[in-house]
Short mmCIF file of N, CA and C in Angstrom, two decimals:
data_model
loop_
_atom_site.label_atom_id
_atom_site.label_comp_id
_atom_site.label_asym_id
_atom_site.label_seq_id
_atom_site.Cartn_x
_atom_site.Cartn_y
_atom_site.Cartn_z
N MET O 199 -6.04 35.83 47.91
CA MET O 199 -4.90 34.55 47.70
C MET O 199 -5.12 33.70 46.71
N VAL O 200 -6.27 32.72 48.38
CA VAL O 200 -6.15 31.91 48.14
C VAL O 200 -7.04 31.03 46.76
N ALA O 201 -8.23 31.81 46.59
CA ALA O 201 -8.66 31.62 45.10
C ALA O 201 -8.33 31.22 44.19
N ALA O 202 -6.60 32.28 43.79
CA ALA O 202 -5.97 32.24 43.13
C ALA O 202 -4.55 31.21 42.88
N GLU O 203 -4.39 30.19 44.57
CA GLU O 203 -3.63 28.76 44.29
C GLU O 203 -3.84 27.69 44.04
N PHE O 204 -6.07 28.15 44.74
CA PHE O 204 -6.05 27.42 43.41
C PHE O 204 -7.26 26.39 42.25
N TYR O 205 -7.38 27.89 42.09
CA TYR O 205 -6.96 27.77 40.45
C TYR O 205 -5.64 27.44 39.97
N CYS O 206 -4.13 27.85 40.38
CA CYS O 206 -3.47 27.39 39.80
C CYS O 206 -3.36 26.03 39.87
N LYS O 207 -3.78 25.48 41.28
CA LYS O 207 -3.20 24.38 41.26
C LYS O 207 -4.22 23.22 39.97
N GLU O 208 -4.78 23.25 40.10
CA GLU O 208 -6.75 22.63 39.56
C GLU O 208 -5.55 23.00 37.58
N ALA O 209 -5.27 24.31 38.04
CA ALA O 209 -5.16 24.19 36.23
C ALA O 209 -3.51 23.29 36.20
N LYS O 210 -3.33 23.06 36.67
CA LYS O 210 -1.70 22.27 36.68
C LYS O 210 -1.84 20.67 36.68
N LEU O 211 -3.27 20.51 37.44
CA LEU O 211 -3.21 18.83 37.87
C LEU O 211 -4.25 18.55 36.45
N ASN O 212 -5.26 19.55 36.11
CA ASN O 212 -5.93 18.92 35.26
C ASN O 212 -4.83 19.70 32.65
N ASN O 213 -4.05 20.37 33.55
CA ASN O 213 -2.64 20.37 32.62
C ASN O 213 -2.06 18.69 32.20
N SER O 214 -1.72 18.36 33.54
CA SER O 214 -1.33 17.32 33.79
C SER O 214 -2.09 16.27 33.14
N ILE O 215 -3.48 15.99 34.05
CA ILE O 215 -4.35 15.21 33.22
C ILE O 215 -3.92 15.04 31.44
N SER O 216 -4.35 16.11 31.35
CA SER O 216 -4.27 16.61 29.40
C SER O 216 -2.91 15.75 28.65
N MET O 217 -1.18 16.18 29.42
CA MET O 217 -0.95 15.98 28.56
C MET O 217 -0.45 14.31 28.79
N LYS O 218 -1.08 13.88 30.32
CA LYS O 218 -0.71 12.32 29.91
C LYS O 218 -1.92 11.57 28.97
N ARG O 219 -3.53 12.48 28.53
CA ARG O 219 -3.91 11.88 27.30
C ARG O 219 -3.64 11.99 26.26
N LEU O 220 -2.97 12.62 26.38
CA LEU O 220 -2.00 13.59 25.11
C LEU O 220 -1.35 12.46 24.39
N LYS O 221 -0.26 12.20 25.92
CA LYS O 221 0.53 11.09 25.46
C LYS O 221 0.45 9.17 25.02
N ARG O 222 -0.81 9.56 25.87
CA ARG O 222 -2.25 8.32 24.94
C ARG O 222 -2.91 8.31 23.96
N SER O 223 -2.84 9.46 24.23
CA SER O 223 -3.84 9.48 22.29
C SER O 223 -3.06 9.10 21.23
N VAL O 224 -1.27 10.01 21.56
CA VAL O 224 -0.13 9.81 20.78
C VAL O 224 0.10 7.97 20.47
N LYS O 225 0.42 7.34 20.77
CA LYS O 225 1.00 5.95 22.04
C LYS O 225 0.06 5.23 20.32
N LEU O 226 -1.35 5.86 21.20
CA LEU O 226 -2.71 5.20 20.76
C LEU O 226 -2.22 4.66 19.18
N LEU O 227 -1.98 6.35 18.54
CA LEU O 227 -2.09 6.98 16.88
C LEU O 227 -0.98 5.59 16.32
N LEU O 228 0.59 6.44 16.35
CA LEU O 228 1.69 5.72 16.63
C LEU O 228 1.53 3.85 16.11
N ILE O 229 0.65 3.24 17.46
CA ILE O 229 0.15 1.79 17.29
C ILE O 229 -0.44 1.41 15.94
N PHE O 230 -0.73 2.47 15.81
CA PHE O 230 -2.04 2.50 14.78
C PHE O 230 -1.59 2.38 13.68
N VAL O 231 -0.90 3.27 13.14
CA VAL O 231 0.13 4.33 12.30
C VAL O 231 0.90 2.35 11.27
N LEU O 232 1.34 2.34 12.71
CA LEU O 232 3.13 1.23 12.69
C LEU O 232 1.68 -0.39 12.23
N PHE O 233 1.31 -0.07 12.64
CA PHE O 233 0.07 -1.89 12.48
C PHE O 233 -0.03 -2.38 11.21
N PHE O 234 -1.14 -0.76 11.16
CA PHE O 234 -2.44 -0.46 9.17
C PHE O 234 -1.88 -0.35 8.55
N GLY O 235 -0.93 0.99 8.89
CA GLY O 235 0.28 2.17 7.66
C GLY O 235 0.91 1.11 6.56
N SER O 236 1.63 -0.36 7.57
CA SER O 236 2.30 -1.32 7.33
C SER O 236 1.92 -1.83 5.83
N PHE O 237 0.73 -2.02 5.56
CA PHE O 237 -0.04 -2.40 3.98
C PHE O 237 -0.35 -2.18 2.87
N SER O 238 0.52 -2.65 1.91
CA SER O 238 -0.50 -2.59 0.67
C SER O 238 -2.02 -2.79 0.43
N CYS O 239 -2.60 -1.99 0.43
CA CYS O 239 -2.96 -2.41 -0.90
C CYS O 239 -4.60 -2.90 0.38
N SER O 240 -5.29 -2.45 1.09
CA SER O 240 -5.58 -2.80 2.24
C SER O 240 -6.16 -4.02 2.89
N THR O 241 -7.02 -4.51 1.38
CA THR O 241 -7.08 -6.41 1.58
C THR O 241 -6.19 -7.09 1.37
N GLU O 242 -4.68 -6.66 1.24
CA GLU O 242 -4.49 -8.21 0.91
C GLU O 242 -3.77 -8.48 1.92
N ALA O 243 -3.54 -10.16 1.76
CA ALA O 243 -2.64 -11.20 2.60
C ALA O 243 -1.56 -11.65 2.93
N ASN O 244 -0.92 -10.64 2.16
CA ASN O 244 1.65 -10.63 2.26
C ASN O 244 1.68 -9.25 2.44
N LEU O 245 2.34 -8.57 3.15
CA LEU O 245 3.40 -7.67 3.01
C LEU O 245 4.17 -7.93 1.69
N LYS O 246 3.89 -9.05 0.88
CA LYS O 246 5.49 -8.56 0.00
C LYS O 246 4.62 -8.39 -1.74
N ASN O 247 3.16 -8.23 -1.35
CA ASN O 247 2.63 -7.65 -2.64
C ASN O 247 2.92 -6.24 -3.34
N SER O 248 3.48 -6.53 -4.68
CA SER O 248 4.02 -5.26 -5.58
C SER O 248 3.07 -4.05 -5.94
N CYS O 249 3.20 -2.85 -5.83
CA CYS O 249 1.84 -2.29 -6.05
C CYS O 249 2.68 -1.28 -7.78
N TYR O 250 1.76 -1.38 -8.22
CA TYR O 250 2.37 -0.24 -9.65
C TYR O 250 1.30 0.86 -9.35
N SER O 251 1.70 2.28 -8.89
CA SER O 251 0.73 4.06 -9.88
C SER O 251 0.29 3.31 -11.70
N LYS O 252 2.09 3.95 -12.56
CA LYS O 252 2.14 4.50 -13.18
C LYS O 252 2.89 3.55 -14.23
N GLN O 253 2.79 2.67 -14.30
CA GLN O 253 1.67 2.06 -15.40
C GLN O 253 1.72 -0.03 -14.53
N ASP O 254 0.84 -1.00 -15.71
CA ASP O 254 0.49 -1.87 -15.24
C ASP O 254 1.76 -2.75 -14.98
N PRO O 255 1.14 -4.05 -13.82
CA PRO O 255 2.63 -4.62 -13.20
C PRO O 255 3.09 -6.03 -15.06
N PRO O 256 4.16 -5.85 -14.44
CA PRO O 256 4.12 -7.28 -15.40
C PRO O 256 3.72 -8.39 -15.79
N ARG O 257 3.71 -8.43 -16.31
CA ARG O 257 2.51 -10.09 -16.68
C ARG O 257 4.30 -11.82 -16.65
N ASN O 258 3.84 -12.87 -15.71
CA ASN O 258 4.52 -13.33 -15.35
C ASN O 258 4.95 -14.52 -16.12
N THR O 259 4.63 -14.82 -17.90
CA THR O 259 5.00 -15.18 -18.43
C THR O 259 5.49 -16.42 -18.11
N GLY O 260 7.20 -15.79 -17.92
CA GLY O 260 8.42 -16.84 -17.75
C GLY O 260 7.97 -17.36 -16.60
N LYS O 261 7.38 -17.48 -14.93
CA LYS O 261 7.72 -18.88 -15.08
C LYS O 261 6.49 -19.24 -14.82
N VAL O 262 5.99 -20.10 -16.50
CA VAL O 262 4.67 -21.13 -16.14
C VAL O 262 5.65 -22.15 -17.38
N SER O 263 5.69 -23.66 -16.12
CA SER O 263 6.18 -24.95 -16.06
C SER O 263 5.18 -26.08 -16.16
N ILE O 264 3.71 -25.39 -16.14
CA ILE O 264 2.68 -26.77 -17.14
C ILE O 264 2.57 -26.75 -18.47
N GLU O 265 2.34 -27.95 -18.37
CA GLU O 265 2.00 -28.31 -20.16
C GLU O 265 1.07 -28.15 -20.89
N GLN O 266 -0.45 -28.91 -19.75
CA GLN O 266 -1.57 -27.83 -19.88
C GLN O 266 -2.19 -27.99 -18.70
N GLY O 267 -3.44 -27.29 -18.61
CA GLY O 267 -3.71 -26.02 -17.46
C GLY O 267 -5.05 -25.05 -18.14
N ILE O 268 -4.17 -24.75 -16.84
CA ILE O 268 -4.76 -23.18 -16.66
C ILE O 268 -3.07 -21.67 -15.34
N TRP O 269 -2.93 -20.88 -16.43
CA TRP O 269 -1.76 -19.79 -15.53
C TRP O 269 -2.55 -18.52 -15.66
N GLY O 270 -2.09 -17.93 -14.94
CA GLY O 270 -2.55 -16.54 -14.26
C GLY O 270 -1.88 -15.42 -13.71
N ASP O 271 -2.71 -14.59 -13.62
CA ASP O 271 -2.17 -12.99 -12.56
C ASP O 271 -3.26 -12.45 -11.74
N ILE O 272 -3.44 -12.64 -10.66
CA ILE O 272 -4.05 -11.90 -9.91
C ILE O 272 -3.94 -11.02 -9.58
N TRP O 273 -4.50 -9.43 -10.16
CA TRP O 273 -3.83 -7.85 -9.77
C TRP O 273 -5.63 -7.33 -9.21
N PHE O 274 -5.21 -6.73 -7.69
CA PHE O 274 -6.43 -6.39 -7.41
C PHE O 274 -5.82 -4.15 -7.45
N TRP O 275 -6.56 -3.42 -8.15
CA TRP O 275 -7.59 -2.34 -8.02
C TRP O 275 -7.87 -1.72 -6.79
N LYS O 276 -6.88 -0.35 -6.25
CA LYS O 276 -7.77 0.48 -5.53
C LYS O 276 -7.67 2.02 -6.30
N GLY O 277 -8.45 3.10 -6.21
CA GLY O 277 -8.06 4.33 -6.82
C GLY O 277 -9.04 4.50 -7.67
N ASP O 278 -8.45 5.94 -7.74
CA ASP O 278 -9.19 6.87 -9.07
C ASP O 278 -8.38 6.04 -9.85
N PHE O 279 -9.26 5.55 -11.14
CA PHE O 279 -8.54 5.15 -12.62
C PHE O 279 -9.98 5.97 -13.59
N MET O 280 -10.61 7.43 -12.87
CA MET O 280 -11.31 7.40 -13.65
C MET O 280 -10.26 8.47 -14.83
N PRO O 281 -10.89 9.46 -16.45
CA PRO O 281 -9.26 10.18 -16.70
C PRO O 281 -8.67 10.65 -15.75
N VAL O 282 -7.91 11.11 -16.39
CA VAL O 282 -6.90 12.03 -15.75
C VAL O 282 -6.20 11.63 -14.28
N GLY O 283 -7.06 10.97 -13.35
CA GLY O 283 -6.81 9.26 -12.12
C GLY O 283 -5.81 8.43 -11.95
N ARG O 284 -5.53 7.75 -11.90
CA ARG O 284 -4.52 6.75 -11.43
C ARG O 284 -4.20 6.17 -10.41
N GLY O 285 -4.70 4.81 -9.76
CA GLY O 285 -4.84 4.91 -8.52
C GLY O 285 -3.90 3.42 -8.80
N ASP O 286 -3.88 2.40 -8.16
CA ASP O 286 -2.71 1.95 -8.00
C ASP O 286 -3.01 0.14 -8.35
N ILE O 287 -2.19 -0.58 -8.44
CA ILE O 287 -2.45 -1.86 -9.31
C ILE O 287 -1.96 -2.99 -8.19
N CYS O 288 -2.36 -3.50 -7.77
CA CYS O 288 -1.14 -4.67 -7.18
C CYS O 288 -1.27 -6.06 -7.18
N GLN O 289 0.17 -6.64 -8.06
CA GLN O 289 -0.87 -8.02 -7.77
C GLN O 289 -0.61 -8.30 -6.38
N VAL O 290 -1.22 -9.75 -5.89
CA VAL O 290 -1.54 -10.46 -4.62
C VAL O 290 -2.04 -11.90 -4.94
N GLN O 291 -1.43 -12.20 -4.01
CA GLN O 291 -1.70 -13.65 -3.14
C GLN O 291 -3.08 -14.41 -2.80
N ARG O 292 -4.06 -15.14 -3.27
CA ARG O 292 -5.01 -15.43 -2.85
C ARG O 292 -5.06 -16.67 -2.97
N THR O 293 -5.90 -17.70 -3.28
CA THR O 293 -6.45 -19.11 -3.09
C THR O 293 -7.74 -18.72 -4.11
N VAL O 294 -6.92 -19.08 -5.14
CA VAL O 294 -8.64 -19.68 -6.99
C VAL O 294 -8.17 -21.12 -7.01
N TYR O 295 -9.99 -20.86 -6.73
CA TYR O 295 -10.93 -22.41 -6.59
C TYR O 295 -11.57 -21.81 -7.51
N ILE O 296 -11.39 -23.29 -8.73
CA ILE O 296 -11.18 -23.16 -9.72
C ILE O 296 -12.53 -25.02 -10.06
N TYR O 297 -14.15 -24.23 -9.74
CA TYR O 297 -15.36 -25.12 -10.03
C TYR O 297 -15.71 -25.48 -11.61
N GLU O 298 -16.01 -27.00 -12.28
CA GLU O 298 -16.50 -26.87 -12.82
C GLU O 298 -17.15 -26.19 -13.46
N LEU O 299 -17.69 -25.72 -14.94
CA LEU O 299 -18.88 -24.74 -15.43
C LEU O 299 -19.79 -24.31 -14.68
N THR O 300 -19.39 -23.25 -13.84
CA THR O 300 -20.84 -22.18 -13.09
C THR O 300 -21.35 -22.07 -14.36
N THR O 301 -22.24 -22.20 -14.02
CA THR O 301 -23.47 -20.79 -14.65
C THR O 301 -23.90 -19.51 -13.24
N MET O 302 -24.60 -18.38 -13.72
CA MET O 302 -25.32 -17.61 -12.63
C MET O 302 -25.96 -18.23 -11.96
N GLU O 303 -26.82 -19.65 -12.55
CA GLU O 303 -28.33 -20.12 -12.60
C GLU O 303 -27.43 -21.45 -10.49
N ASP O 304 -26.30 -21.33 -11.68
CA ASP O 304 -25.66 -22.39 -10.74
C ASP O 304 -25.32 -21.39 -9.04
N ALA O 305 -25.28 -20.52 -8.91
CA ALA O 305 -24.30 -20.42 -7.57
C ALA O 305 -25.93 -18.88 -7.68
N ASP O 306 -24.99 -18.14 -6.43
CA ASP O 306 -26.36 -17.29 -5.03
C ASP O 306 -25.23 -16.28 -5.25
N GLN O 307 -25.60 -15.42 -6.32
CA GLN O 307 -24.87 -13.45 -6.37
C GLN O 307 -25.57 -13.55 -5.30
N ILE O 308 -24.32 -11.63 -4.18
CA ILE O 308 -25.07 -11.20 -3.51
C ILE O 308 -25.71 -9.65 -4.33
N GLY O 309 -26.52 -9.76 -4.03
CA GLY O 309 -27.43 -8.75 -5.47
C GLY O 309 -26.76 -8.80 -7.05
N TYR O 310 -26.15 -7.31 -7.13
CA TYR O 310 -26.05 -7.93 -8.35
C TYR O 310 -24.63 -7.50 -8.27
N SER O 311 -23.45 -7.26 -7.38
CA SER O 311 -22.24 -7.52 -6.69
C SER O 311 -21.76 -8.85 -7.80
N PRO O 312 -20.18 -8.98 -7.10
CA PRO O 312 -20.00 -9.99 -7.96
C PRO O 312 -19.15 -10.58 -7.47
N PHE O 313 -19.55 -10.73 -5.91
CA PHE O 313 -19.93 -11.49 -4.88
C PHE O 313 -21.28 -12.78 -5.42
N PHE O 314 -20.55 -14.17 -4.55
CA PHE O 314 -21.50 -15.02 -4.04
C PHE O 314 -21.05 -15.41 -2.82
N SER O 315 -22.71 -15.78 -2.40
CA SER O 315 -22.43 -17.22 -1.13
C SER O 315 -21.88 -18.60 -0.92
N ASN O 316 -22.85 -18.67 -3.01
CA ASN O 316 -22.31 -20.46 -2.43
C ASN O 316 -21.62 -20.77 -3.90
N ILE O 317 -21.75 -22.39 -3.76
CA ILE O 317 -21.20 -22.13 -5.70
C ILE O 317 -21.94 -23.36 -5.14
N HIS O 318 -22.88 -24.46 -6.54
CA HIS O 318 -23.37 -25.03 -6.28
C HIS O 318 -23.43 -26.15 -7.58
N THR O 319 -21.06 -25.94 -7.57
CA THR O 319 -21.27 -26.98 -9.00
C THR O 319 -20.10 -27.38 -7.96
N ASN O 320 -18.71 -28.82 -8.40
CA ASN O 320 -18.16 -29.18 -8.42
C ASN O 320 -17.08 -28.40 -7.65
N LEU O 321 -16.20 -28.59 -6.43
CA LEU O 321 -15.00 -28.03 -6.91
C LEU O 321 -14.42 -28.94 -7.64
N ILE O 322 -13.30 -28.48 -7.87
CA ILE O 322 -12.61 -29.45 -8.97
C ILE O 322 -10.83 -29.60 -8.20
N THR O 323 -10.33 -28.31 -7.91
CA THR O 323 -9.04 -27.87 -7.07
C THR O 323 -8.92 -26.72 -7.06
N THR O 324 -8.37 -25.96 -6.05
CA THR O 324 -7.77 -24.75 -5.90
C THR O 324 -6.16 -24.95 -6.02
N ALA O 325 -5.69 -23.16 -6.24
CA ALA O 325 -4.54 -23.41 -6.48
C ALA O 325 -3.82 -21.61 -5.49
N GLU O 326 -2.99 -21.83 -4.81
CA GLU O 326 -2.26 -20.43 -4.47
C GLU O 326 -1.96 -19.49 -5.38
N SER O 327 -1.82 -18.22 -5.39
CA SER O 327 -0.65 -17.74 -6.04
C SER O 327 0.22 -16.78 -4.87
N ASP O 328 1.19 -16.55 -6.03
CA ASP O 328 2.08 -16.12 -5.05
C ASP O 328 2.63 -14.88 -4.70
N ALA O 329 3.32 -14.01 -4.52
CA ALA O 329 3.26 -13.08 -4.19
C ALA O 329 3.80 -11.83 -5.35
N GLU O 330 3.46 -12.10 -6.25
CA GLU O 330 3.59 -11.75 -7.52
C GLU O 330 2.40 -11.54 -8.14
N GLY O 331 0.77 -12.59 -7.75
CA GLY O 331 -0.30 -12.55 -8.33
C GLY O 331 0.25 -13.56 -8.82
N PHE O 332 1.03 -14.93 -9.36
CA PHE O 332 0.89 -15.76 -10.15
C PHE O 332 0.57 -17.29 -9.22
N PHE O 333 -0.21 -17.77 -10.23
CA PHE O 333 0.06 -18.86 -10.07
C PHE O 333 0.07 -19.59 -11.78
N GLN O 334 -0.68 -21.43 -10.81
CA GLN O 334 -0.93 -22.12 -12.43
C GLN O 334 -1.07 -23.13 -11.80
N VAL O 335 -2.19 -23.89 -12.52
CA VAL O 335 -2.46 -25.54 -11.69
C VAL O 335 -3.04 -26.52 -13.51
N ALA O 336 -2.31 -27.63 -13.62
CA ALA O 336 -2.63 -28.79 -14.63
C ALA O 336 -3.53 -29.24 -14.42
N LEU O 337 -4.53 -29.33 -15.17
CA LEU O 337 -6.21 -28.93 -15.49
C LEU O 337 -5.97 -30.21 -16.19
N GLU O 338 -7.44 -31.56 -16.08
CA GLU O 338 -7.33 -32.66 -17.54
C GLU O 338 -9.08 -30.82 -18.42
N PRO O 339 -8.59 -31.59 -19.94
CA PRO O 339 -9.36 -30.31 -20.80
C PRO O 339 -10.74 -30.79 -20.76
N GLY O 340 -11.56 -29.48 -20.30
CA GLY O 340 -13.18 -29.61 -20.03
C GLY O 340 -12.76 -27.90 -20.36
N ARG O 341 -13.83 -27.59 -19.19
CA ARG O 341 -14.72 -26.25 -19.49
C ARG O 341 -14.86 -26.02 -17.68
N TYR O 342 -14.26 -24.60 -17.68
CA TYR O 342 -13.96 -24.00 -16.06
C TYR O 342 -14.19 -23.57 -15.70
N SER O 343 -14.61 -22.71 -13.95
CA SER O 343 -14.70 -21.45 -14.45
C SER O 343 -13.77 -21.21 -12.26
N LEU O 344 -13.51 -19.45 -12.80
CA LEU O 344 -12.83 -18.93 -11.78
C LEU O 344 -12.84 -18.64 -10.42
N PHE O 345 -13.04 -18.77 -9.46
CA PHE O 345 -13.11 -17.99 -8.26
C PHE O 345 -12.21 -17.74 -7.41
N ILE O 346 -11.97 -15.97 -7.14
CA ILE O 346 -11.21 -15.93 -6.08
C ILE O 346 -11.99 -16.03 -4.42
N LYS O 347 -11.98 -16.12 -3.34
CA LYS O 347 -12.21 -14.68 -1.44
C LYS O 347 -11.63 -14.09 -1.25
N GLU O 348 -12.42 -13.85 -1.25
CA GLU O 348 -12.47 -12.10 -0.94
C GLU O 348 -13.59 -12.04 0.10
N GLY O 349 -12.85 -12.34 1.47
CA GLY O 349 -13.49 -12.18 3.04
C GLY O 349 -14.58 -13.53 3.44
N ASP O 350 -15.63 -13.94 3.83
CA ASP O 350 -15.96 -15.22 3.85
C ASP O 350 -16.90 -15.36 2.43
N HIS O 351 -16.34 -15.09 1.11
CA HIS O 351 -17.36 -14.64 -0.39
C HIS O 351 -16.43 -14.81 -1.55
N TYR O 352 -16.70 -15.40 -2.26
CA TYR O 352 -16.22 -16.35 -3.40
C TYR O 352 -16.46 -14.53 -4.40
N TYR O 353 -15.62 -14.35 -5.51
CA TYR O 353 -15.99 -13.14 -6.41
C TYR O 353 -14.64 -13.22 -7.52
N SER O 354 -16.05 -13.23 -8.35
CA SER O 354 -15.72 -13.67 -9.97
C SER O 354 -16.14 -12.92 -10.73
N ASN O 355 -15.39 -11.62 -11.69
CA ASN O 355 -16.05 -10.79 -12.25
C ASN O 355 -16.45 -10.79 -14.24
N SER O 356 -15.60 -11.96 -14.10
CA SER O 356 -15.84 -11.88 -15.14
C SER O 356 -16.72 -12.82 -16.15
N PHE O 357 -18.02 -12.62 -16.92
CA PHE O 357 -18.38 -13.33 -17.07
C PHE O 357 -18.75 -14.24 -19.05
N GLY O 358 -19.44 -15.36 -19.48
CA GLY O 358 -19.74 -14.99 -20.82
C GLY O 358 -20.91 -15.57 -22.35
N ALA O 359 -20.68 -15.37 -22.43
CA ALA O 359 -22.07 -15.16 -23.04
C ALA O 359 -23.22 -15.75 -23.04
N GLY O 360 -22.91 -16.90 -22.59
CA GLY O 360 -24.22 -18.23 -21.93
C GLY O 360 -24.45 -18.19 -20.31
N ARG O 361 -24.01 -16.87 -19.19
CA ARG O 361 -23.63 -16.75 -18.55
C ARG O 361 -23.66 -17.42 -17.69
N GLU O 362 -21.95 -18.07 -18.29
CA GLU O 362 -21.18 -18.61 -17.53
C GLU O 362 -20.09 -17.50 -16.67
N ILE O 363 -19.83 -18.37 -15.23
CA ILE O 363 -19.01 -16.89 -13.80
C ILE O 363 -17.32 -17.53 -14.40
N PHE O 364 -16.72 -15.89 -14.78
CA PHE O 364 -15.51 -16.60 -15.63
C PHE O 364 -15.01 -18.33 -15.98
N PRO O 365 -15.40 -18.05 -16.85
CA PRO O 365 -15.62 -19.43 -18.25
C PRO O 365 -13.59 -19.41 -18.70
N VAL O 366 -13.08 -20.48 -18.40
CA VAL O 366 -12.17 -20.70 -19.27
C VAL O 366 -12.16 -22.72 -19.54
N THR O 367 -11.43 -22.78 -20.42
CA THR O 367 -11.18 -23.48 -21.66
C THR O 367 -10.12 -24.13 -21.76
N VAL O 368 -9.84 -25.71 -21.58
CA VAL O 368 -8.99 -26.35 -21.13
C VAL O 368 -8.19 -26.70 -22.54
N THR O 369 -7.52 -27.23 -23.35
CA THR O 369 -7.86 -28.13 -24.60
C THR O 369 -6.80 -29.20 -23.91
N THR O 370 -6.55 -30.18 -25.17
CA THR O 370 -5.90 -31.13 -25.29
C THR O 370 -3.75 -30.38 -25.51
N GLY O 371 -3.10 -30.75 -24.45
CA GLY O 371 -1.73 -30.11 -24.20
C GLY O 371 -1.66 -28.66 -24.37
N GLU O 372 -2.32 -27.90 -24.14
CA GLU O 372 -2.22 -26.08 -24.17
C GLU O 372 -2.66 -25.47 -22.46
N VAL O 373 -1.82 -24.60 -22.56
CA VAL O 373 -1.79 -24.05 -21.12
C VAL O 373 -2.57 -22.44 -21.38
N SER O 374 -3.66 -22.40 -20.41
CA SER O 374 -4.53 -20.94 -21.31
C SER O 374 -4.14 -19.69 -20.01
N GLU O 375 -4.30 -18.70 -20.69
CA GLU O 375 -3.92 -17.41 -19.40
C GLU O 375 -5.36 -16.86 -19.23
N VAL O 376 -4.75 -16.41 -17.84
CA VAL O 376 -6.27 -15.67 -17.43
C VAL O 376 -5.66 -14.87 -17.00
N LEU O 377 -6.03 -13.46 -16.94
CA LEU O 377 -6.23 -12.49 -15.47
C LEU O 377 -7.40 -12.00 -14.92
N ILE O 378 -7.00 -11.98 -13.36
CA ILE O 378 -8.18 -11.92 -12.56
C ILE O 378 -7.76 -10.12 -11.85
N ASN O 379 -8.62 -9.44 -12.66
CA ASN O 379 -8.57 -8.03 -11.35
C ASN O 379 -9.94 -8.45 -10.78
N ILE O 380 -9.33 -7.74 -9.32
CA ILE O 380 -10.38 -7.13 -8.18
C ILE O 380 -9.91 -5.84 -8.43
N THR O 381 -11.75 -5.49 -8.50
CA THR O 381 -12.03 -4.62 -8.85
C THR O 381 -12.48 -3.61 -7.57
N THR O 382 -13.55 -4.47 -6.41
CA THR O 382 -13.80 -3.56 -4.83
C THR O 382 -13.37 -2.30 -4.31
N GLU O 383 -11.98 -2.37 -4.88
CA GLU O 383 -11.53 -0.81 -4.68
C GLU O 383 -10.91 0.02 -5.17
N ALA O 384 -12.43 0.14 -6.90
CA ALA O 384 -11.34 1.07 -8.12
C ALA O 384 -13.03 2.20 -7.96
N THR O 385 -11.75 2.91 -9.31
CA THR O 385 -14.09 4.04 -9.71
C THR O 385 -13.00 4.05 -11.00
N PHE O 386 -13.93 3.54 -12.01
CA PHE O 386 -13.89 3.92 -13.21
C PHE O 386 -14.56 4.66 -13.69
#
């Protein structure tokens, strides 16, 4: 009888400890889901970004208010874009770094990736995109290279025939249009 009582008390104690652990685990899981589950496109800097899964986001042509320079949109691609599949394309906020025309020889590429640790040309200016991915910057006529920052590295995945990195030409009295696609989390 004593052994049976001891077993029942120990089972109740273990059950009580297990319930406490379960409750604590559920609380931690809920906090994790509430915090991390509220982000769209996991590397987004702003929660107001819009994501599209059945169509491409709209371009922001109507927002352009400069008369000379560069305007564009920044889209973050995430998911499977292989035939039949369709991931999300999100309009995102980022800082655009506009450098004087930069070639592959002027930047330190990280392996064969679209990431660069250093750019060895002059930074001309920066521009911030809004929650719909739109940015614009007035610039003098000339040739420029565009980069954005992803984490600690510069990102650019467009290249010219002369090994220029995301080359954009600004001509007198015109606004050049670009689309920056961040595809680090997409499969094609």
